Tab-separated table of C-alpha atoms and ligand atoms in Angstrom:
chain	number	residue	atom	x	y	z
A	852	MET	CA	91.855	111.455	136.063
A	853	ASP	CA	95.622	111.288	136.376
A	854	PHE	CA	97.557	114.438	137.247
A	855	ALA	CA	100.934	112.700	137.445
A	856	LEU	CA	103.562	113.189	134.756
A	857	THR	CA	104.720	109.960	133.077
A	858	GLU	CA	108.185	108.475	133.722
A	859	ASP	CA	109.385	109.877	130.373
A	860	GLN	CA	108.006	113.345	131.101
A	861	LEU	CA	109.628	113.341	134.568
A	862	GLU	CA	112.954	112.280	133.075
A	863	LEU	CA	112.799	115.106	130.511
A	864	GLN	CA	111.850	117.588	133.219
A	865	GLU	CA	114.857	116.554	135.309
A	866	MET	CA	117.227	116.758	132.335
A	867	VAL	CA	116.063	120.255	131.365
A	868	ARG	CA	116.084	121.403	135.005
A	869	GLU	CA	119.764	120.426	135.289
A	870	PHE	CA	120.561	122.188	132.004
A	871	VAL	CA	118.764	125.362	133.127
A	872	GLU	CA	120.456	125.380	136.545
A	873	LYS	CA	123.894	124.979	134.950
A	874	GLU	CA	123.668	126.961	131.711
A	875	ILE	CA	120.911	129.560	132.112
A	876	THR	CA	120.075	130.640	135.689
A	877	PRO	CA	123.638	131.643	136.698
A	878	PHE	CA	123.922	133.893	133.613
A	879	ALA	CA	120.394	135.358	133.539
A	880	GLY	CA	121.446	138.699	135.069
A	881	GLU	CA	124.456	139.054	132.777
A	882	MET	CA	122.362	138.259	129.680
A	883	ASP	CA	119.770	140.809	130.812
A	884	ARG	CA	122.451	143.499	131.178
A	885	ASN	CA	124.173	142.600	127.886
A	886	ASN	CA	120.887	142.435	125.980
A	887	GLU	CA	121.916	139.113	124.437
A	888	ALA	CA	122.288	135.393	125.069
A	889	MET	CA	125.610	133.983	126.307
A	890	PRO	CA	127.806	133.014	123.342
A	891	GLY	CA	127.151	129.396	122.393
A	892	LEU	CA	124.056	129.006	124.579
A	893	MET	CA	121.677	128.376	121.689
A	894	ASP	CA	124.105	125.759	120.303
A	895	LYS	CA	124.023	124.029	123.681
A	896	ALA	CA	120.215	124.245	123.635
A	897	ALA	CA	120.259	122.659	120.177
A	898	ASP	CA	122.548	119.851	121.433
A	899	MET	CA	120.069	119.259	124.260
A	900	GLY	CA	117.333	118.852	121.640
A	901	LEU	CA	115.429	121.932	122.795
A	902	LEU	CA	115.013	123.533	119.372
A	903	ASN	CA	113.004	120.778	117.691
A	904	LEU	CA	110.731	119.730	120.572
A	905	ILE	CA	107.558	119.767	118.465
A	906	VAL	CA	109.030	117.998	115.415
A	907	PRO	CA	107.107	114.711	114.970
A	908	GLU	CA	109.003	111.403	114.976
A	909	GLU	CA	108.192	110.797	111.293
A	910	TYR	CA	110.247	113.931	110.495
A	911	GLY	CA	113.158	112.920	112.704
A	912	GLY	CA	112.150	114.802	115.871
A	913	PRO	CA	111.282	113.626	119.384
A	914	GLY	CA	107.515	113.746	118.697
A	915	LEU	CA	106.731	115.027	122.181
A	916	ASP	CA	103.165	115.579	123.315
A	917	SER	CA	102.077	119.084	124.365
A	918	VAL	CA	102.126	118.233	128.092
A	919	ALA	CA	105.803	117.248	127.829
A	920	VAL	CA	106.670	120.377	125.835
A	921	ALA	CA	104.896	122.604	128.391
A	922	THR	CA	106.786	120.867	131.211
A	923	ILE	CA	110.057	121.714	129.454
A	924	TYR	CA	109.043	125.350	128.821
A	925	GLU	CA	108.137	125.755	132.484
A	926	GLU	CA	111.691	124.726	133.418
A	927	LEU	CA	113.139	127.153	130.845
A	928	GLY	CA	110.883	129.916	132.200
A	929	LYS	CA	112.399	129.394	135.655
A	930	GLY	CA	115.884	130.134	134.312
A	931	CYS	CA	115.250	133.029	131.937
A	932	ALA	CA	112.026	133.971	130.177
A	933	GLY	CA	114.066	135.629	127.406
A	934	ILE	CA	115.875	132.420	126.488
A	935	ALA	CA	112.604	130.484	126.878
A	936	THR	CA	111.031	132.942	124.413
A	937	SER	CA	113.768	132.420	121.798
A	938	ILE	CA	113.354	128.659	122.084
A	939	ALA	CA	109.538	128.749	122.086
A	940	ALA	CA	109.568	131.024	119.004
A	941	ASN	CA	110.823	127.994	117.073
A	942	ALA	CA	107.586	126.178	117.865
A	943	LEU	CA	105.502	129.254	117.013
A	944	ALA	CA	107.182	129.534	113.606
A	945	SER	CA	106.891	125.810	112.917
A	946	TYR	CA	103.195	125.231	113.557
A	947	PRO	CA	102.072	126.926	110.296
A	948	ILE	CA	104.168	124.406	108.347
A	949	LEU	CA	103.335	121.396	110.528
A	950	LEU	CA	99.612	122.216	110.401
A	951	SER	CA	99.243	123.339	106.773
A	952	GLY	CA	102.505	122.780	104.858
A	953	THR	CA	103.237	120.351	102.028
A	954	GLU	CA	105.278	117.188	102.664
A	955	GLU	CA	108.308	118.868	101.080
A	956	GLN	CA	107.920	121.987	103.257
A	957	LYS	CA	107.535	119.886	106.415
A	958	LYS	CA	110.580	117.776	105.587
A	959	THR	CA	112.833	120.747	104.768
A	960	HIS	CA	111.697	122.751	107.811
A	961	CYS	CA	111.998	119.842	110.256
A	962	ASP	CA	115.460	118.938	108.915
A	963	LEU	CA	116.529	122.510	109.646
A	964	LEU	CA	115.182	122.383	113.209
A	965	ASN	CA	116.697	118.932	113.797
A	966	GLU	CA	120.079	120.394	112.846
A	967	GLY	CA	119.713	123.202	115.407
A	968	GLY	CA	118.251	125.870	113.110
A	969	LEU	CA	116.158	128.772	114.372
A	970	ALA	CA	112.887	130.021	112.928
A	971	ALA	CA	110.849	133.218	113.285
A	972	PHE	CA	107.105	133.867	112.968
A	973	ALA	CA	106.408	137.219	111.316
A	974	LEU	CA	102.798	138.345	111.496
A	975	THR	CA	102.937	141.630	113.451
A	976	GLU	CA	103.550	144.950	111.673
A	977	PRO	CA	103.933	148.543	112.852
A	978	ASN	CA	100.188	149.049	112.168
A	979	ALA	CA	98.900	145.485	112.621
A	980	GLY	CA	99.237	144.105	116.155
A	981	SER	CA	95.981	142.984	117.751
A	982	ASP	CA	94.328	143.569	114.360
A	983	ALA	CA	96.146	140.660	112.722
A	984	GLY	CA	93.927	140.938	109.646
A	985	GLY	CA	95.286	144.446	109.016
A	986	VAL	CA	98.626	143.183	107.634
A	987	ALA	CA	99.806	145.616	104.942
A	988	THR	CA	102.743	143.593	103.570
A	989	LYS	CA	101.827	142.700	100.004
A	990	ALA	CA	102.517	139.543	98.015
A	991	VAL	CA	101.952	139.938	94.290
A	992	LYS	CA	101.877	136.881	92.018
A	993	ASP	CA	104.395	137.108	89.173
A	994	GLY	CA	104.452	133.948	87.032
A	995	ASP	CA	105.732	131.116	89.220
A	996	ASN	CA	106.865	133.571	91.915
A	997	TYR	CA	105.502	136.039	94.443
A	998	ILE	CA	107.021	139.464	95.088
A	999	LEU	CA	106.812	140.568	98.738
A	1000	ASN	CA	106.986	144.154	99.998
A	1001	GLY	CA	106.414	145.462	103.518
A	1002	THR	CA	107.700	145.810	107.065
A	1003	LYS	CA	107.298	143.514	110.072
A	1004	ALA	CA	107.738	144.594	113.690
A	1005	PHE	CA	108.691	142.983	117.032
A	1006	ILE	CA	109.753	139.687	115.452
A	1007	THR	CA	111.341	137.258	117.932
A	1008	ASN	CA	114.530	135.562	116.653
A	1009	ALA	CA	114.630	137.940	113.668
A	1010	GLY	CA	118.351	138.640	114.030
A	1011	VAL	CA	119.313	135.011	114.418
A	1012	ALA	CA	116.737	132.932	112.522
A	1013	ASP	CA	117.583	130.815	109.486
A	1014	THR	CA	114.037	130.788	108.162
A	1015	PHE	CA	110.965	133.026	108.470
A	1016	LEU	CA	107.230	132.521	108.252
A	1017	ILE	CA	106.015	135.741	106.666
A	1018	PHE	CA	102.340	136.678	106.488
A	1019	ALA	CA	101.470	138.920	103.554
A	1020	ASN	CA	98.331	139.960	101.735
A	1021	THR	CA	97.691	138.607	98.241
A	1022	ARG	CA	94.585	140.760	97.706
A	1023	LYS	CA	94.832	144.306	96.422
A	1024	THR	CA	92.026	145.318	98.787
A	1025	GLY	CA	93.716	143.684	101.835
A	1026	GLY	CA	91.662	142.173	104.659
A	1027	ILE	CA	91.757	138.781	106.328
A	1028	ARG	CA	90.552	136.921	103.207
A	1029	GLY	CA	93.822	137.852	101.473
A	1030	LEU	CA	96.238	136.890	104.244
A	1031	THR	CA	98.723	134.274	103.000
A	1032	ALA	CA	101.739	132.599	104.614
A	1033	PHE	CA	105.160	132.243	102.952
A	1034	ILE	CA	108.454	130.633	103.921
A	1035	VAL	CA	111.334	133.078	103.351
A	1036	PRO	CA	114.882	131.898	104.070
A	1037	LYS	CA	117.368	134.344	105.564
A	1038	GLY	CA	119.607	135.958	102.991
A	1039	THR	CA	116.915	136.133	100.300
A	1040	PRO	CA	117.756	139.260	98.229
A	1041	GLY	CA	115.768	142.310	99.393
A	1042	PHE	CA	115.034	140.756	102.793
A	1043	LYS	CA	116.717	142.691	105.626
A	1044	VAL	CA	116.741	142.578	109.401
A	1045	GLY	CA	116.104	146.066	110.806
A	1046	LYS	CA	116.770	147.601	114.199
A	1047	LYS	CA	116.978	145.449	117.305
A	1048	GLU	CA	114.521	146.533	120.006
A	1049	ASP	CA	115.890	147.765	123.343
A	1050	LYS	CA	113.300	146.057	125.532
A	1051	MET	CA	112.156	146.339	129.136
A	1052	GLY	CA	112.450	142.566	129.684
A	1053	ILE	CA	113.228	139.225	127.970
A	1054	ARG	CA	116.340	141.086	126.842
A	1055	PRO	CA	118.469	138.133	125.650
A	1056	SER	CA	115.837	137.275	123.047
A	1057	TYR	CA	116.361	138.995	119.691
A	1058	THR	CA	113.420	141.186	118.719
A	1059	CYS	CA	113.840	143.060	115.459
A	1060	GLU	CA	112.111	144.741	112.583
A	1061	LEU	CA	112.084	143.013	109.179
A	1062	ILE	CA	112.109	144.853	105.874
A	1063	LEU	CA	111.000	143.230	102.625
A	1064	GLN	CA	111.835	145.119	99.423
A	1065	ASP	CA	110.876	143.283	96.219
A	1066	VAL	CA	111.635	139.918	97.812
A	1067	VAL	CA	111.057	137.192	95.217
A	1068	VAL	CA	109.997	133.763	96.479
A	1069	PRO	CA	108.821	130.773	94.432
A	1070	ALA	CA	105.121	129.860	94.600
A	1071	SER	CA	106.240	126.567	96.208
A	1072	SER	CA	107.165	128.551	99.351
A	1073	ARG	CA	103.520	129.492	99.952
A	1074	VAL	CA	102.083	127.647	102.966
A	1075	GLY	CA	98.471	126.624	102.352
A	1076	ARG	CA	96.279	128.386	99.828
A	1077	GLU	CA	96.058	132.096	99.059
A	1078	GLY	CA	93.791	133.680	101.671
A	1079	GLU	CA	94.250	130.811	104.135
A	1080	GLY	CA	96.805	132.739	106.183
A	1081	PHE	CA	94.431	134.099	108.823
A	1082	ARG	CA	93.132	130.633	109.695
A	1083	ILE	CA	96.727	129.297	109.730
A	1084	ALA	CA	97.838	132.153	112.019
A	1085	MET	CA	94.909	131.603	114.394
A	1086	ASN	CA	95.452	127.810	114.519
A	1087	THR	CA	99.144	128.454	115.182
A	1088	LEU	CA	98.430	130.904	117.987
A	1089	ASP	CA	95.980	128.420	119.555
A	1090	SER	CA	98.784	125.858	119.690
A	1091	ALA	CA	101.488	128.238	120.879
A	1092	ARG	CA	99.591	130.258	123.526
A	1093	PRO	CA	99.587	127.459	126.143
A	1094	PHE	CA	103.389	127.544	125.955
A	1095	VAL	CA	103.392	131.256	126.864
A	1096	GLY	CA	101.354	130.041	129.843
A	1097	ALA	CA	103.989	127.415	130.649
A	1098	VAL	CA	106.864	129.944	130.547
A	1099	SER	CA	104.764	132.260	132.757
A	1100	VAL	CA	104.267	129.462	135.314
A	1101	GLY	CA	108.019	128.817	135.428
A	1102	LEU	CA	108.741	132.507	135.860
A	1103	ALA	CA	106.185	132.834	138.668
A	1104	GLN	CA	107.426	129.665	140.411
A	1105	ALA	CA	111.024	130.895	140.337
A	1106	ALA	CA	110.053	134.293	141.818
A	1107	LEU	CA	107.984	132.572	144.525
A	1108	ASP	CA	110.895	130.264	145.428
A	1109	ILE	CA	113.293	133.209	145.765
A	1110	ALA	CA	110.821	135.231	147.886
A	1111	VAL	CA	110.165	132.232	150.171
A	1112	LYS	CA	113.872	131.621	150.738
A	1113	TYR	CA	114.418	135.324	151.433
A	1114	SER	CA	111.486	135.517	153.859
A	1115	LYS	CA	113.014	132.732	155.971
A	1116	GLU	CA	116.415	134.456	156.100
A	1117	ARG	CA	115.444	138.109	156.432
A	1118	LYS	CA	114.975	139.168	160.056
A	1119	GLN	CA	112.954	142.191	161.184
A	1120	PHE	CA	111.633	142.910	164.671
A	1121	GLY	CA	113.894	140.071	165.852
A	1122	GLN	CA	112.371	137.294	163.770
A	1123	PRO	CA	112.295	135.993	160.159
A	1124	ILE	CA	109.686	137.915	158.167
A	1125	ALA	CA	108.205	134.491	157.195
A	1126	SER	CA	106.768	134.341	160.712
A	1127	PHE	CA	104.534	137.361	160.023
A	1128	GLN	CA	101.020	136.533	158.904
A	1129	MET	CA	100.930	139.280	156.258
A	1130	ILE	CA	103.916	137.641	154.536
A	1131	GLN	CA	102.385	134.180	155.023
A	1132	ALA	CA	99.130	135.284	153.359
A	1133	MET	CA	101.074	136.701	150.406
A	1134	VAL	CA	103.078	133.484	150.038
A	1135	ALA	CA	99.912	131.368	150.210
A	1136	ASP	CA	98.143	133.486	147.573
A	1137	MET	CA	101.187	133.379	145.305
A	1138	ALA	CA	101.362	129.575	145.623
A	1139	ILE	CA	97.621	129.197	144.883
A	1140	LYS	CA	98.022	131.278	141.725
A	1141	VAL	CA	101.061	129.356	140.477
A	1142	GLU	CA	99.389	126.002	141.075
A	1143	THR	CA	96.092	126.952	139.390
A	1144	ALA	CA	97.946	128.446	136.408
A	1145	ARG	CA	99.977	125.236	136.059
A	1146	LEU	CA	96.829	123.096	136.174
A	1147	LEU	CA	95.150	125.209	133.479
A	1148	VAL	CA	98.226	125.023	131.227
A	1149	GLN	CA	98.477	121.244	131.698
A	1150	LYS	CA	94.761	120.804	131.039
A	1151	VAL	CA	94.779	122.687	127.731
A	1152	CYS	CA	97.886	120.769	126.632
A	1153	TRP	CA	96.110	117.529	127.497
A	1154	MET	CA	93.045	118.685	125.511
A	1155	ARG	CA	95.257	119.409	122.491
A	1156	ASP	CA	96.904	115.986	122.821
A	1157	GLN	CA	93.421	114.366	122.909
A	1158	GLY	CA	92.485	116.110	119.651
A	1159	MET	CA	89.803	118.214	121.337
A	1160	ASN	CA	88.903	121.803	120.398
A	1161	PHE	CA	90.971	123.989	122.701
A	1162	THR	CA	90.847	127.591	121.378
A	1163	LYS	CA	89.017	128.973	124.438
A	1164	GLU	CA	91.155	127.081	126.956
A	1165	ALA	CA	94.385	128.114	125.157
A	1166	ALA	CA	93.354	131.761	125.554
A	1167	MET	CA	92.406	131.138	129.206
A	1168	ALA	CA	95.713	129.443	130.025
A	1169	LYS	CA	97.795	132.157	128.342
A	1170	CYS	CA	95.809	134.996	129.874
A	1171	TYR	CA	95.567	133.601	133.392
A	1172	ALA	CA	99.169	132.370	133.649
A	1173	ALA	CA	100.503	135.672	132.283
A	1174	ASP	CA	98.468	137.636	134.835
A	1175	VAL	CA	99.726	135.266	137.545
A	1176	ALA	CA	103.344	135.807	136.459
A	1177	MET	CA	102.843	139.580	136.675
A	1178	GLN	CA	101.160	139.419	140.098
A	1179	VAL	CA	103.519	136.868	141.634
A	1180	THR	CA	106.728	138.561	140.440
A	1181	THR	CA	105.377	141.914	141.709
A	1182	ASP	CA	104.608	140.339	145.091
A	1183	ALA	CA	108.074	138.748	145.193
A	1184	VAL	CA	109.586	142.223	144.770
A	1185	GLN	CA	107.249	143.499	147.500
A	1186	ILE	CA	108.252	140.776	149.978
A	1187	MET	CA	111.906	141.537	149.354
A	1188	GLY	CA	111.421	145.291	149.648
A	1189	GLY	CA	114.415	147.440	148.682
A	1190	TYR	CA	116.483	144.325	147.924
A	1191	GLY	CA	113.775	143.079	145.584
A	1192	TYR	CA	113.855	146.401	143.758
A	1193	SER	CA	117.621	146.227	143.386
A	1194	ARG	CA	119.498	144.492	140.549
A	1195	GLU	CA	121.394	142.571	143.248
A	1196	TYR	CA	118.496	140.078	143.299
A	1197	PRO	CA	116.840	138.523	140.240
A	1198	VAL	CA	113.192	139.304	141.051
A	1199	GLU	CA	113.138	142.821	139.540
A	1200	LYS	CA	114.245	141.263	136.226
A	1201	MET	CA	111.541	138.631	136.581
A	1202	MET	CA	108.945	141.370	137.116
A	1203	ARG	CA	110.147	143.124	133.934
A	1204	ASP	CA	110.126	139.809	132.034
A	1205	ALA	CA	106.594	138.991	133.231
A	1206	LYS	CA	105.094	142.096	131.606
A	1207	ILE	CA	105.568	140.804	128.068
A	1208	MET	CA	103.611	137.623	128.887
A	1209	GLN	CA	100.489	139.827	129.073
A	1210	ILE	CA	101.335	141.426	125.719
A	1211	TYR	CA	102.812	139.009	123.163
A	1212	GLU	CA	101.089	136.228	121.208
A	1213	GLY	CA	97.907	138.265	121.631
A	1214	THR	CA	97.419	140.752	124.459
A	1215	ASN	CA	95.449	139.562	127.462
A	1216	GLN	CA	92.645	141.851	126.282
A	1217	ILE	CA	92.535	139.866	123.006
A	1218	GLN	CA	92.530	136.592	124.993
A	1219	ARG	CA	89.511	137.820	126.960
A	1220	LEU	CA	87.829	138.740	123.670
A	1221	VAL	CA	88.445	135.228	122.293
A	1222	ILE	CA	87.122	133.651	125.514
A	1223	ALA	CA	84.007	135.858	125.612
A	1224	ASN	CA	83.287	135.183	121.909
A	1225	LYS	CA	83.510	131.432	122.518
A	1226	ILE	CA	81.178	131.662	125.499
A	1227	LEU	CA	78.628	134.075	124.050
A	1228	TYR	CA	78.368	133.120	120.350
B	2467	COS	N1	90.973	128.908	114.653
B	2467	COS	C1	90.520	128.815	113.383
B	2467	COS	N2	89.861	129.821	112.747
B	2467	COS	C2	89.668	130.953	113.436
B	2467	COS	C3	90.121	131.125	114.757
B	2467	COS	C4	90.785	130.031	115.366
B	2467	COS	N3	91.252	130.117	116.621
B	2467	COS	N4	89.782	132.360	115.180
B	2467	COS	C5	89.144	132.956	114.156
B	2467	COS	N5	89.079	132.095	113.110
B	2467	COS	C6	88.418	132.351	111.820
B	2467	COS	C7	86.928	132.600	112.058
B	2467	COS	O1	86.219	131.377	112.041
B	2467	COS	C8	86.562	133.470	110.894
B	2467	COS	O2	86.417	132.680	109.737
B	2467	COS	P1	85.164	132.921	108.734
B	2467	COS	O3	85.223	134.390	108.382
B	2467	COS	O4	85.446	132.006	107.617
B	2467	COS	O5	83.944	132.602	109.536
B	2467	COS	C9	87.808	134.323	110.666
B	2467	COS	O6	88.899	133.568	111.253
B	2467	COS	C10	87.717	135.680	111.312
B	2467	COS	O7	87.451	135.536	112.688
B	2467	COS	P2	86.989	136.728	113.581
B	2467	COS	O8	85.801	137.378	112.926
B	2467	COS	O9	86.843	136.233	114.971
B	2467	COS	O10	88.214	137.717	113.439
B	2467	COS	P3	88.402	139.128	114.094
B	2467	COS	O11	89.167	139.915	113.108
B	2467	COS	O12	87.138	139.648	114.631
B	2467	COS	O13	89.286	138.874	115.403
B	2467	COS	C11	91.175	138.211	116.688
B	2467	COS	C12	90.234	137.963	115.519
B	2467	COS	C13	91.102	139.590	117.296
B	2467	COS	C14	90.876	137.186	117.751
B	2467	COS	C15	92.542	137.988	116.038
B	2467	COS	O14	92.801	139.014	115.118
B	2467	COS	C16	93.668	137.861	117.018
B	2467	COS	O15	93.891	136.800	117.610
B	2467	COS	N6	94.453	138.947	117.171
B	2467	COS	C17	95.629	138.931	117.959
B	2467	COS	C18	96.774	138.600	117.089
B	2467	COS	C19	97.944	138.175	117.859
B	2467	COS	O16	97.889	137.284	118.678
B	2467	COS	N7	99.055	138.804	117.541
B	2467	COS	C20	100.286	138.468	118.139
B	2467	COS	C21	101.236	138.265	117.046
B	2467	COS	S1	102.095	136.822	117.095
B	2467	COS	S2	103.420	137.014	118.487
């Protein structure tokens, strides 16, 4: 068993760490207040090759393994979980095509990502969140085309994406057997971006509603067969959930580092608060959680890279690391007291950012359901 990252993975980690420290961390507070990314930041991320991380070499990408990608997302999570989310959404929206698309679809999509394009994954609807099979958006076959009608909610990158993976139902009666995936480029007539959400955290990431009114797409834009959409969505979420875990680990590590530094500087009762055993116990528990979450994320990524079945472990890594991010950022605020609660320090933002890790890409309740189902049945 080898827990060490390879030379290549270490080099990538170092490169992304430098990028994050220069381009993301110093602006995280400003982006949070402005509710958007710094102008040009996503272009810089594209130049760094961060938008096509999962594109295989045969389609002109870096062909990174999942362990390397998770290592990069952890670094991004340290700087700003909102920016990490926008970048990771590209992977989420690409897996349906990489896993089930035609050669033509893969080539076109990967070319777009290689050129710095952004993608969005649109499954969730106002009335279909955890119940992914309850999608009400309809796709009706009309000759060589499909006509799509419906509304999507909470879609990451919606305001900025060039292409969208839309899940719609091709059966009149609905249900998971009718769920079907389609590629819809931005600007398609009848396809509109709705209101931008005013969120508690991950504020620089665009989260919007999508409205589809008689959107006509050719049958060639269907990904997989009619009715295959639920399996495609589940396979995609299996692959993407470990990366939510990786961002959560980065977020937790960053909050721990800030709290540790503060505890050595802050003096009460004539000595640094780090010398008090109650603070020491908190720091130790926080460090144990971050390290175990990282190990679980790395293990599931390794399992995926080995071609093993990893559905249960993906849910475990996402669920555990998200809970760790919530606990560790909350404890960081606690250690820093009133200063932690103030916008003067970044940990209150980290605590707000951590909350979404327990909610998106399947709530932690859904992850526990997936884990229990795998264990019991
Ligand atoms: N990989 C491949 N196939 C899967 C799968 C997986 N991980 N999980 C389920 N399936 C298949 C099952 O094998 C089953 O197929 P058959 O009917 O052919 O046997 C089918 O999908 C239905 O599975 P299941 O009965 O488990 O579905 P449920 O509706 O009971 O529950 C949950 C599925 C709740 C786990 C699913 O709806 C889910 O993950 N919801 C959360 C959605 C989510 O993450 N939303 C966030 C939006 S994206 S940011």
